[in-house]
Coordinates of C-alpha atoms in Angstrom, one line a residue:
M1 CA 0.0 0.0 0.0
R2 CA 1.2 3.5 -0.8
P3 CA 1.8 6.0 2.0
E4 CA -1.3 8.1 2.6
T5 CA 0.5 11.2 1.4
E6 CA 0.7 9.7 -2.1
V7 CA -3.0 9.2 -2.5
S8 CA -4.6 11.7 -4.8
Y9 CA -8.2 12.3 -4.1
H10 CA -10.7 13.8 -6.4
S11 CA -12.9 16.1 -4.4
E12 CA -14.3 19.6 -4.0
E13 CA -10.9 21.4 -3.9
R14 CA -10.5 20.3 -7.6
G15 CA -13.5 22.3 -8.3
I16 CA -15.4 19.3 -10.0
R17 CA -18.4 17.9 -8.1
T18 CA -20.8 16.9 -10.9
M19 CA -20.6 15.3 -14.3
R20 CA -22.6 14.5 -17.4
A21 CA -23.7 11.0 -17.7
L22 CA -26.2 8.9 -19.9
V23 CA -28.8 7.5 -17.3
Y24 CA -32.0 5.4 -17.4
E25 CA -34.3 4.3 -14.7
K26 CA -36.4 1.8 -16.4
Y27 CA -36.2 -0.9 -19.1
G28 CA -37.1 0.1 -22.5
L29 CA -35.6 1.3 -25.8
T30 CA -33.3 4.3 -26.3
D31 CA -36.1 6.8 -25.6
V32 CA -35.7 6.1 -21.9
L33 CA -32.1 7.3 -21.9
R34 CA -31.2 10.8 -21.0
I35 CA -28.1 13.0 -20.3
E36 CA -28.0 14.2 -16.8
E37 CA -25.8 16.0 -14.4
V38 CA -24.9 13.6 -11.5
D39 CA -22.4 13.4 -8.6
V40 CA -18.8 12.5 -9.6
P41 CA -18.2 9.1 -7.8
A42 CA -15.6 9.0 -4.9
P43 CA -13.0 6.0 -5.3
K44 CA -13.1 3.5 -2.5
D45 CA -9.8 2.1 -1.2
H46 CA -9.2 -0.4 -4.1
E47 CA -10.6 1.8 -6.7
V48 CA -9.4 4.2 -9.4
L49 CA -11.2 7.2 -10.5
I50 CA -10.9 7.8 -14.2
E51 CA -11.6 10.7 -16.4
V52 CA -13.3 8.9 -19.3
H53 CA -12.1 10.1 -22.7
A54 CA -14.1 7.3 -24.6
S55 CA -16.3 4.4 -24.3
S56 CA -17.6 1.8 -26.5
V57 CA -21.1 0.1 -27.0
N58 CA -21.5 -3.6 -26.6
S59 CA -24.6 -5.9 -27.3
W60 CA -24.7 -6.3 -23.5
D61 CA -25.5 -2.5 -23.2
W62 CA -28.5 -3.2 -25.6
D63 CA -29.6 -6.2 -23.5
L64 CA -29.4 -4.4 -20.3
L65 CA -31.2 -1.2 -21.7
R66 CA -34.3 -3.4 -22.7
G67 CA -33.9 -6.0 -19.9
K68 CA -34.0 -8.8 -22.6
P69 CA -33.2 -11.6 -22.7
Y70 CA -34.9 -11.9 -19.2
L71 CA -31.6 -13.5 -17.7
T72 CA -30.2 -9.8 -17.7
R73 CA -32.8 -9.1 -15.1
L74 CA -31.6 -11.4 -12.6
G75 CA -31.6 -9.5 -9.3
A76 CA -33.1 -6.5 -10.9
L77 CA -36.6 -7.6 -12.2
R78 CA -38.5 -4.3 -11.7
K79 CA -35.6 -1.6 -12.5
P80 CA -32.2 -1.7 -13.8
R81 CA -29.5 -2.6 -11.3
Y82 CA -27.2 0.0 -12.8
S83 CA -28.3 3.5 -13.8
I84 CA -25.3 4.2 -16.2
L85 CA -24.5 1.8 -18.9
G86 CA -21.2 1.4 -20.6
A87 CA -18.5 -1.4 -19.8
D88 CA -15.6 -0.5 -22.1
V89 CA -13.7 2.6 -21.1
A90 CA -10.4 4.4 -21.9
G91 CA -9.3 7.4 -19.9
R92 CA -6.8 9.1 -17.6
V93 CA -6.4 8.4 -13.8
V94 CA -7.4 11.4 -11.8
A95 CA -7.5 9.8 -8.2
V96 CA -6.8 6.5 -6.5
G97 CA -8.1 4.9 -3.3
A98 CA -5.9 4.4 -0.3
A99 CA -5.0 0.7 -1.2
V100 CA -4.3 1.1 -5.0
E101 CA -0.8 0.1 -5.9
R102 CA -0.6 -0.2 -9.7
F103 CA -1.8 3.3 -10.8
R104 CA -1.2 6.8 -10.1
P105 CA -2.8 10.2 -11.2
G106 CA -2.1 10.8 -14.8
D107 CA -1.8 7.2 -16.0
E108 CA -3.7 6.4 -19.1
V109 CA -5.7 3.1 -18.8
F110 CA -8.4 1.2 -20.5
G111 CA -10.6 -1.8 -19.5
D112 CA -13.9 -3.6 -19.1
I113 CA -15.6 -2.3 -16.0
S114 CA -18.6 -4.7 -16.3
G115 CA -17.4 -6.1 -12.9
S116 CA -17.1 -2.9 -11.2
G117 CA -20.6 -1.5 -11.6
W118 CA -20.7 -0.3 -15.1
G119 CA -20.9 3.5 -15.8
G120 CA -18.8 4.1 -18.7
F121 CA -21.1 6.4 -20.5
A122 CA -20.1 9.2 -18.2
E123 CA -17.4 11.8 -17.8
Y124 CA -15.9 10.0 -14.9
V125 CA -16.3 6.6 -13.4
S126 CA -14.9 4.9 -10.3
V127 CA -13.8 1.3 -10.8
R128 CA -11.7 -1.5 -9.2
E129 CA -8.0 -1.3 -9.9
K130 CA -7.7 -5.0 -11.1
A131 CA -10.3 -4.1 -14.1
L132 CA -7.7 -1.7 -15.7
T133 CA -4.7 -2.0 -18.0
P134 CA -2.3 0.6 -19.3
K135 CA -3.5 1.9 -22.5
P136 CA -1.7 0.5 -25.5
A137 CA 1.0 2.9 -26.6
G138 CA 0.3 4.7 -29.9
L139 CA -3.6 4.1 -29.8
S140 CA -5.9 6.8 -29.3
F141 CA -8.5 6.7 -26.4
E142 CA -11.2 6.0 -28.9
Q143 CA -9.2 3.0 -30.3
A144 CA -8.4 1.7 -26.8
A145 CA -12.0 1.9 -25.8
A146 CA -13.1 -0.3 -28.6
I147 CA -10.9 -3.3 -27.4
P148 CA -11.7 -4.8 -24.0
Q149 CA -15.0 -6.7 -23.9
A150 CA -15.3 -7.7 -27.5
A151 CA -11.7 -8.6 -28.0
V152 CA -11.6 -10.7 -24.7
L153 CA -14.6 -12.6 -25.7
A154 CA -13.1 -13.5 -29.1
L155 CA -9.9 -14.5 -27.5
Q156 CA -11.7 -16.8 -24.7
G157 CA -13.9 -18.1 -27.4
L158 CA -11.3 -19.1 -29.9
R159 CA -8.1 -19.8 -27.7
D160 CA -9.9 -21.2 -24.4
K161 CA -13.2 -22.8 -25.5
G162 CA -12.5 -23.6 -29.2
K163 CA -8.7 -24.7 -28.7
L164 CA -7.8 -22.8 -31.9
R165 CA -4.7 -24.3 -33.7
K166 CA -2.9 -23.4 -37.0
G167 CA -4.7 -25.0 -39.9
H168 CA -8.0 -25.0 -38.3
R169 CA -11.0 -24.3 -40.6
V170 CA -13.0 -21.5 -38.6
L171 CA -16.3 -20.1 -39.2
I172 CA -17.5 -17.1 -37.4
N173 CA -21.2 -16.3 -37.4
G174 CA -22.0 -12.7 -36.9
A175 CA -18.4 -11.7 -37.9
G176 CA -19.0 -8.0 -38.7
G177 CA -19.5 -6.8 -35.2
G178 CA -17.1 -6.1 -32.4
V179 CA -16.3 -9.7 -31.3
G180 CA -16.2 -11.0 -34.9
T181 CA -13.8 -8.4 -36.3
F182 CA -11.4 -9.1 -33.4
A183 CA -11.9 -13.0 -33.9
I184 CA -11.1 -13.0 -37.6
Q185 CA -7.8 -11.1 -36.9
Y186 CA -6.7 -13.4 -34.3
A187 CA -7.6 -16.5 -36.0
K188 CA -5.6 -15.3 -39.0
L189 CA -2.7 -14.5 -36.8
L190 CA -2.7 -18.0 -35.6
G191 CA -2.7 -19.4 -39.1
A192 CA -6.4 -20.5 -39.4
E193 CA -8.6 -20.4 -42.5
V194 CA -11.6 -18.2 -41.7
T195 CA -15.1 -17.8 -43.2
G196 CA -17.0 -14.8 -41.9
V197 CA -20.9 -14.9 -42.0
D198 CA -22.9 -11.6 -41.7
S199 CA -25.1 -9.2 -43.9
A200 CA -24.0 -8.2 -47.4
G201 CA -23.0 -4.8 -46.3
K202 CA -20.3 -6.0 -44.0
L203 CA -18.6 -8.5 -46.4
E204 CA -16.1 -6.3 -48.1
M205 CA -14.9 -5.3 -44.7
L206 CA -14.5 -8.7 -43.5
L207 CA -12.4 -9.6 -46.3
S208 CA -10.3 -6.4 -45.8
I209 CA -9.2 -7.7 -42.3
G210 CA -8.4 -11.1 -43.4
A211 CA -11.4 -13.4 -43.9
D212 CA -10.6 -16.0 -46.6
R213 CA -14.3 -16.4 -47.3
V214 CA -17.5 -14.5 -46.7
L215 CA -21.1 -15.5 -46.8
D216 CA -24.2 -13.4 -46.8
Y217 CA -26.4 -15.0 -44.2
T218 CA -29.6 -13.7 -46.1
K219 CA -28.6 -15.8 -49.2
D220 CA -26.4 -18.6 -47.9
D221 CA -27.3 -21.0 -45.0
F222 CA -23.8 -22.0 -43.9
T223 CA -25.3 -25.1 -42.2
A224 CA -26.7 -26.3 -45.5
I225 CA -24.0 -25.9 -48.1
G226 CA -22.0 -28.9 -47.3
L227 CA -18.9 -27.5 -45.7
Q228 CA -17.7 -28.5 -42.4
Y229 CA -15.5 -26.7 -39.9
D230 CA -13.1 -27.4 -36.9
L231 CA -14.5 -24.5 -35.0
I232 CA -17.6 -22.3 -35.2
L233 CA -17.8 -19.2 -33.1
D234 CA -21.3 -17.9 -33.0
V235 CA -21.9 -14.5 -32.0
V236 CA -25.6 -14.1 -33.1
G237 CA -27.0 -17.3 -32.4
N238 CA -29.6 -17.4 -35.5
R239 CA -29.4 -21.1 -36.5
S240 CA -30.7 -24.2 -34.6
V241 CA -28.0 -26.1 -32.9
F242 CA -29.3 -29.2 -34.8
A243 CA -28.5 -27.4 -38.0
I244 CA -25.1 -26.2 -36.5
K245 CA -24.1 -29.8 -36.0
R246 CA -24.2 -30.4 -39.8
A247 CA -21.5 -27.7 -40.3
L248 CA -19.2 -29.2 -37.5
K249 CA -16.5 -31.9 -38.3
S250 CA -16.2 -34.7 -36.0
G251 CA -13.8 -33.6 -33.2
G252 CA -14.9 -30.1 -33.9
T253 CA -16.1 -27.4 -31.3
Y254 CA -19.1 -25.1 -31.4
V255 CA -18.8 -22.1 -29.1
M256 CA -21.9 -19.9 -28.5
V257 CA -21.3 -16.4 -27.6
G258 CA -24.8 -14.7 -28.3
G259 CA -28.2 -16.1 -28.7
S260 CA -31.7 -16.3 -27.0
L261 CA -32.3 -18.2 -23.8
H262 CA -34.2 -20.9 -25.9
R263 CA -31.1 -21.5 -27.9
I264 CA -28.8 -21.6 -24.9
L265 CA -31.1 -24.1 -23.2
Q266 CA -31.4 -26.1 -26.5
A267 CA -27.5 -26.3 -26.8
M268 CA -27.1 -27.4 -23.1
L269 CA -29.6 -30.1 -23.7
V270 CA -28.1 -31.5 -26.9
S271 CA -24.4 -31.0 -25.9
P272 CA -23.9 -34.1 -23.9
L273 CA -25.5 -36.4 -26.6
T274 CA -23.8 -34.8 -29.3
A275 CA -20.4 -35.0 -27.7
W276 CA -21.0 -38.9 -27.1
L277 CA -22.4 -39.9 -30.2
E278 CA -20.8 -37.5 -32.8
K279 CA -17.7 -36.4 -31.1
K280 CA -18.8 -32.9 -31.6
K281 CA -18.5 -30.4 -28.6
M282 CA -21.0 -27.6 -28.2
T283 CA -20.3 -25.1 -25.5
L284 CA -21.4 -21.7 -24.2
L285 CA -19.0 -18.9 -23.5
L286 CA -19.7 -16.9 -20.4
H287 CA -18.3 -13.4 -20.2
K288 CA -15.2 -13.2 -17.9
P289 CA -13.5 -9.8 -17.7
N290 CA -9.8 -10.7 -17.5
H291 CA -6.8 -8.3 -17.1
D292 CA -4.2 -10.8 -18.3
D293 CA -6.3 -11.2 -21.6
Q294 CA -6.3 -7.3 -21.9
L295 CA -2.6 -7.6 -21.8
V296 CA -2.6 -10.0 -24.6
W297 CA -4.5 -7.6 -26.9
K298 CA -2.3 -4.7 -25.7
A299 CA 0.7 -6.5 -27.1
F300 CA -1.1 -7.3 -30.3
V301 CA -2.2 -3.8 -31.0
E302 CA 1.2 -2.3 -30.0
A303 CA 3.0 -4.6 -32.4
G304 CA 0.5 -3.6 -35.2
Q305 CA -0.7 -7.2 -35.7
I306 CA -4.5 -6.4 -34.9
V307 CA -6.4 -3.0 -35.3
P308 CA -9.7 -2.3 -33.7
V309 CA -12.2 -1.9 -36.4
I310 CA -14.4 1.3 -35.6
D311 CA -17.6 2.1 -37.6
R312 CA -18.8 5.3 -36.1
Q313 CA -17.9 7.7 -33.3
Y314 CA -20.6 9.6 -31.2
P315 CA -20.3 12.4 -28.7
L316 CA -21.7 11.6 -25.3
S317 CA -24.7 13.8 -25.9
D318 CA -25.7 11.4 -28.8
A319 CA -24.8 8.1 -26.9
A320 CA -28.4 7.1 -27.2
Q321 CA -28.2 7.3 -30.9
A322 CA -25.1 5.1 -30.7
I323 CA -26.9 2.6 -28.8
R324 CA -29.9 2.6 -31.2
Y325 CA -27.3 2.0 -34.2
L326 CA -25.8 -1.2 -32.4
G327 CA -29.3 -2.5 -31.8
E328 CA -30.3 -2.0 -35.5
G329 CA -27.5 -4.8 -36.3
R330 CA -25.7 -2.5 -39.0
A331 CA -22.5 -1.7 -37.2
K332 CA -19.3 -2.7 -38.9
G333 CA -17.0 -3.4 -36.0
K334 CA -17.2 -1.1 -32.9
I335 CA -19.2 1.9 -32.1
V336 CA -17.3 4.5 -29.9
V337 CA -18.7 7.3 -27.6
Y338 CA -16.3 10.1 -26.9
M339 CA -16.7 12.5 -23.9
K340 CA -14.8 15.6 -25.3
S341 CA -16.4 17.6 -28.1

């Protein structure tokens, strides 16, 4: 622990007591969101207060806003548990709690704060030290904010659940979003052959970041064209798991990242029998923020091996519009919200 004299505390002597934030008090669509002046949070002993420069939108923000699927309402049936959404942040440390050891005021950081109470769509947020990683050198705050949740999901899905290896034939369903664009680049970096599935408007972008083949899901059903894959990473969950099996090689792995409760339960019921009879593994990836995995991506982007794909950037005043755009399913890569005009 640092001596008490080294602890910087963001309080009234700094002249900043309130901040702008995108808040909501009930489930619904983006019309329930509004920009308000709220109190700047005070960091607890193990927390770091960040001046947020940029945040990015994830599908989890869209789900929590609507309260759908209903699994998102666990422990918060009637009203949202968090009043400010936003899990991915990048910014500068302005204060640290008494027990913080890794950061000092002035440090540039990024991270997934979904395990620290959310709150990224605001000018300041106080989060646990362990959620944060030094910002990659050479990247803007906007680029850094695009990385944490989507990139870590891609890594955990391919590396941990999928056991990705060189030469694997990989299919990514819903490849044009945040998780998919990181997954394509990571799979190619490891020497896999990658097919990306998404809407027609995203296919050129998928090829530009390394996909070997692309399919328009409105025209081609990847489960019915006779090709099989060693690994399928499914970000959208728009095909039956019974159909998915047809596209999976014996000994292959299907990793579900997104999907309805019905499909999750379906996969859980089918998985044991499929593994026994067909030697095909079907598994669900649960989101686990991880500092060590953020360090992996930090190294990739600093080496220029992987680049965050950003579709659009919105000021905080238009953050509701940013979330609406994601909900429409048209985003190519990530959508970023920046705090400074």
